[in-house]
PDB file of C-alpha atoms in Angstrom:
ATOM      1  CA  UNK A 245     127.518  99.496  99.265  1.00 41.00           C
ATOM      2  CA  UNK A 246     125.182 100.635 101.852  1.00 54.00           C
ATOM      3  CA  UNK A 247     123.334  98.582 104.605  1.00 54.00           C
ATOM      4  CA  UNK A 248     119.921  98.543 103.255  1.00 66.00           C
ATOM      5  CA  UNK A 249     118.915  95.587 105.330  1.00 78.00           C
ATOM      6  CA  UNK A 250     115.768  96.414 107.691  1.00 80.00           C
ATOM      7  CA  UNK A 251     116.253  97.983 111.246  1.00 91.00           C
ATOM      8  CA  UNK A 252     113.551  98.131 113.986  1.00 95.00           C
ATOM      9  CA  UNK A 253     115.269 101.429 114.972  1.00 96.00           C
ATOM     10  CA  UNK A 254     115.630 102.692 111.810  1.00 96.00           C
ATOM     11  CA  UNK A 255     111.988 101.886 111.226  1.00 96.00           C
ATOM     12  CA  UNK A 256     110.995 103.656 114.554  1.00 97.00           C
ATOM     13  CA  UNK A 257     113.343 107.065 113.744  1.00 97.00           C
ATOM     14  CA  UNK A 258     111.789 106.891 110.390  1.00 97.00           C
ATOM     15  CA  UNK A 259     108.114 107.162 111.709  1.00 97.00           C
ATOM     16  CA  UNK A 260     109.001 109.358 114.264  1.00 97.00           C
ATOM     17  CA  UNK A 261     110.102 111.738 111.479  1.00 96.00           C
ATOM     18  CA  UNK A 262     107.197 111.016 109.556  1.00 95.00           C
ATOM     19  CA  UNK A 263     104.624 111.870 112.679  1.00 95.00           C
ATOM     20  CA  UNK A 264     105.652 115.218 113.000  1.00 92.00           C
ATOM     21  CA  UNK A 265     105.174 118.412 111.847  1.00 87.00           C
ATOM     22  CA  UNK A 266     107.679 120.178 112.891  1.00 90.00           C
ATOM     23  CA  UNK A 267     111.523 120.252 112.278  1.00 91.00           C
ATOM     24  CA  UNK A 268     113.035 118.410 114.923  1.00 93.00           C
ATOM     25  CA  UNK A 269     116.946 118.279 115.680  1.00 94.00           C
ATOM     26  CA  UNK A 270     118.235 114.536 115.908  1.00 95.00           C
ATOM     27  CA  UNK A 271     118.797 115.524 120.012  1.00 95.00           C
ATOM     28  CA  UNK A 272     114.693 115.780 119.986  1.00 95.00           C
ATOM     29  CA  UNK A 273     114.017 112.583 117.580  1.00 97.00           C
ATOM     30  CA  UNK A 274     116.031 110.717 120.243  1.00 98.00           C
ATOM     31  CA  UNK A 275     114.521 111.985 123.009  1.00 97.00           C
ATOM     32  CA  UNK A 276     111.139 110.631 121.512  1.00 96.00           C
ATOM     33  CA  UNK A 277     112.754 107.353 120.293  1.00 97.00           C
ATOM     34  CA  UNK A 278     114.366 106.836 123.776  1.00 97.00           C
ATOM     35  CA  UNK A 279     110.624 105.908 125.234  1.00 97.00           C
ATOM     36  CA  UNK A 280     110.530 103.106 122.987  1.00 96.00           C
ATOM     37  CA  UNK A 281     114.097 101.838 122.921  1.00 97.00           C
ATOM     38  CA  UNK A 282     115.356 102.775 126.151  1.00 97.00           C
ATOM     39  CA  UNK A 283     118.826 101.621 125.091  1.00 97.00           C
ATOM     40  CA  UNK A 284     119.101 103.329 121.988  1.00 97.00           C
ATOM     41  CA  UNK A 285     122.251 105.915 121.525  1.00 97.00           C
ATOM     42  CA  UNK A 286     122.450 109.536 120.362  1.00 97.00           C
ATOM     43  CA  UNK A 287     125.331 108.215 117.907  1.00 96.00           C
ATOM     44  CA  UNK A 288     122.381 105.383 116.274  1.00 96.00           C
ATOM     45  CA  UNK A 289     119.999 107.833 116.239  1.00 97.00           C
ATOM     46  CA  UNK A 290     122.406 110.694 113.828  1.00 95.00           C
ATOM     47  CA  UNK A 291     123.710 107.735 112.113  1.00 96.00           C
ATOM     48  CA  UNK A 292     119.749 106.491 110.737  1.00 97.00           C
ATOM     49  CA  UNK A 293     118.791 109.870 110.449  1.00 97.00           C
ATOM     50  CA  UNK A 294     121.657 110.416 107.773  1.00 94.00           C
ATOM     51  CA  UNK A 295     120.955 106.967 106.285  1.00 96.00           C
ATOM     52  CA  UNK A 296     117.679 108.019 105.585  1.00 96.00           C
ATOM     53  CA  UNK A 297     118.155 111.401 104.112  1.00 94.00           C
ATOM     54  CA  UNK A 298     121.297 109.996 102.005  1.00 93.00           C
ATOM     55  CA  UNK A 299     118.121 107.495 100.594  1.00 93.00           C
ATOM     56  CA  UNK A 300     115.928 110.544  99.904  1.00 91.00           C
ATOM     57  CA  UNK A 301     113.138 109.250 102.517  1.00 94.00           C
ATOM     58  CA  UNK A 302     113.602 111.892 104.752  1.00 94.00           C
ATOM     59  CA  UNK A 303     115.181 115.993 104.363  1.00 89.00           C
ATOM     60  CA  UNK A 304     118.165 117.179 106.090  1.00 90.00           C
ATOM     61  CA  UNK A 305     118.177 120.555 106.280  1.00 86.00           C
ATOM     62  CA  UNK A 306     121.300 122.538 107.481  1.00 83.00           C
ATOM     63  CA  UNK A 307     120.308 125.699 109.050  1.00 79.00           C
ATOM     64  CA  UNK A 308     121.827 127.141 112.589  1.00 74.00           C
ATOM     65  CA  UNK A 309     121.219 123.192 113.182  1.00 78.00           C
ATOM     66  CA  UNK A 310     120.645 120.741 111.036  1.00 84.00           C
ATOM     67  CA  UNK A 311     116.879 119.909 111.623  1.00 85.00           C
ATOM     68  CA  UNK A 312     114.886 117.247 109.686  1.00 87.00           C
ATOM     69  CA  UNK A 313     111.731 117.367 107.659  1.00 87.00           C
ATOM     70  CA  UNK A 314     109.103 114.727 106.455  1.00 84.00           C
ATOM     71  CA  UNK A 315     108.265 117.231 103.399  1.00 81.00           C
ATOM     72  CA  UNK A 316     110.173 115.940 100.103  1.00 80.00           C
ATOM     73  CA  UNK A 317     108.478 118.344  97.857  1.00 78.00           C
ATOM     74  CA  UNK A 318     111.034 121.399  96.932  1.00 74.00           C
ATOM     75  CA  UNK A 319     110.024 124.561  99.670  1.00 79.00           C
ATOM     76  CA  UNK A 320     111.752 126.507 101.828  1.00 84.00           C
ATOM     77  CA  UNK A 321     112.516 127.058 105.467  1.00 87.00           C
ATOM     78  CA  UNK A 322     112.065 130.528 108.018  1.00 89.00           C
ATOM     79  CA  UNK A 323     113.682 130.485 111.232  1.00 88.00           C
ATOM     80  CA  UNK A 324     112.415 132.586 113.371  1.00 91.00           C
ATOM     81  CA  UNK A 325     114.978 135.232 115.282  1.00 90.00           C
ATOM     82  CA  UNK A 326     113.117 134.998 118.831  1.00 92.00           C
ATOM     83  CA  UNK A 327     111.447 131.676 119.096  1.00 89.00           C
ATOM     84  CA  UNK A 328     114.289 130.119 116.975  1.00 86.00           C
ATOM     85  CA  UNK A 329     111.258 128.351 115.621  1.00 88.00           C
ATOM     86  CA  UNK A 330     111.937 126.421 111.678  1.00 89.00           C
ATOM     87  CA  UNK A 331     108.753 126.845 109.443  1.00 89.00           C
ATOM     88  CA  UNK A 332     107.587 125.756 105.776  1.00 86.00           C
ATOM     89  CA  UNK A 333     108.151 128.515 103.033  1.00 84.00           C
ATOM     90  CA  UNK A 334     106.535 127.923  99.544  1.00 78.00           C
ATOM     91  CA  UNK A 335     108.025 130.328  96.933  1.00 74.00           C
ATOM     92  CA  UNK A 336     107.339 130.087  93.536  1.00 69.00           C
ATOM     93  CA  UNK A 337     110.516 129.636  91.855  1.00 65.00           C
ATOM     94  CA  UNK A 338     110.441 130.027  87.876  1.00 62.00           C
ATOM     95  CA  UNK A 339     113.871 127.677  87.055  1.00 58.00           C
ATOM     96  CA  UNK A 340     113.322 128.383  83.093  1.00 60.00           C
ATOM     97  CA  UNK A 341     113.441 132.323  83.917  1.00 68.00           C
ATOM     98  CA  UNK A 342     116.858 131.274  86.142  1.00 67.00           C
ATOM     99  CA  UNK A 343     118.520 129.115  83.854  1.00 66.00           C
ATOM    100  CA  UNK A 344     117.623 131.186  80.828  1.00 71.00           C
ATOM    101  CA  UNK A 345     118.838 134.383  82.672  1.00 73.00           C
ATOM    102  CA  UNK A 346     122.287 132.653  83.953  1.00 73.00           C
ATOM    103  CA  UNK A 347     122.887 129.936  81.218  1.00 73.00           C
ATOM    104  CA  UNK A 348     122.539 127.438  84.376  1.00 73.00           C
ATOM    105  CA  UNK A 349     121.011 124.365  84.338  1.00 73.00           C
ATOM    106  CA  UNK A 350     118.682 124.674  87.942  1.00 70.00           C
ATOM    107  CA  UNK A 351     117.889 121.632  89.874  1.00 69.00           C
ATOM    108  CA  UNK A 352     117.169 122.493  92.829  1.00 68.00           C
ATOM    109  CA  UNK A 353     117.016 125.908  95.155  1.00 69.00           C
ATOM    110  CA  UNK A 354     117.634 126.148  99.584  1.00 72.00           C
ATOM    111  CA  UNK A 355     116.775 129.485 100.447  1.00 79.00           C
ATOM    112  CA  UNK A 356     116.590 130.024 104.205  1.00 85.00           C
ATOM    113  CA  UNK A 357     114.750 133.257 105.496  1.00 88.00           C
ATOM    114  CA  UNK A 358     115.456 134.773 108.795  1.00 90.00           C
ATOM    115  CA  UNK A 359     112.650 137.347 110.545  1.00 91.00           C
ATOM    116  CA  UNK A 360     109.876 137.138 113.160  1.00 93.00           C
ATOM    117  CA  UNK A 361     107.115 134.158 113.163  1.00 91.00           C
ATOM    118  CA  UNK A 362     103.240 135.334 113.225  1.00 91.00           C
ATOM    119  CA  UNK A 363     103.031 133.975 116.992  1.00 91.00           C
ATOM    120  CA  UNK A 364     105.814 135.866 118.259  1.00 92.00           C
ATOM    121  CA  UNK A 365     105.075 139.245 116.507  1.00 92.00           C
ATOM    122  CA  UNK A 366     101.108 138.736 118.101  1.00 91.00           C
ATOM    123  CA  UNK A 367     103.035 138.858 121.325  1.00 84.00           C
ATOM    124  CA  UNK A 368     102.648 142.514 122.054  1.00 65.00           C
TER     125      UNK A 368
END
């Protein structure tokens, strides 16, 4: 049985999460989280950070690194080849079409695309 009993850190990783916009790596939530709990560890940090996606409050999402997202709803991720930037996809998946076509009962889809972010291909 898991330790569902409250935690100011977990509470504070958990917003931290939850402020952002991007995808951060559990090296850059701690980094933020260190300024408010100076003595907080890298190790507490990965260990709330999997607590909270194995309760479905948060997304991990393993790419080159696993990163985490605030976003629930299904979508997809792009990394970008030169900024190594991780951005939002939306594709419009049809899982009848799928599980007609393969006999396959679809619950869910991860698609990671690679290629070149709009900021870094305006960099010409």
């Amino acid at each position: 049985m898991k330790n569902t009993r409250y935690s100011y850190q977990r509470e504070v990783i958990y917003n931290n999460v939850m402020s952002r916009k991007d995808h951060p790596t559990a090296e850059q939530i701690y980094e933020d989280v260190k300024k408010e709990i100076p003595n907080i560890s890298l190790g507490t940090v990965y260990r709330n950070l999997n607590f909270l996606s194995d309760e479905g409050k948060i997304l991990k999402v393993d790419l080159e690194k696993s990163v985490f997202d605030s976003t629930l709803m299904l979508h997809n991720h792009m990394i970008c080849e030169k900024c190594h930037g991780v951005f939002d996809v939306d594709v419009d998946y049809n899982f009848v079409n799928f599980s007609d076509k393969f006999g396959n009962l679809i619950t869910k889809a991860d698609v990671k695309f690679t290629g070149i972010c709009k900021d870094c291909a305006n960099e010409h």
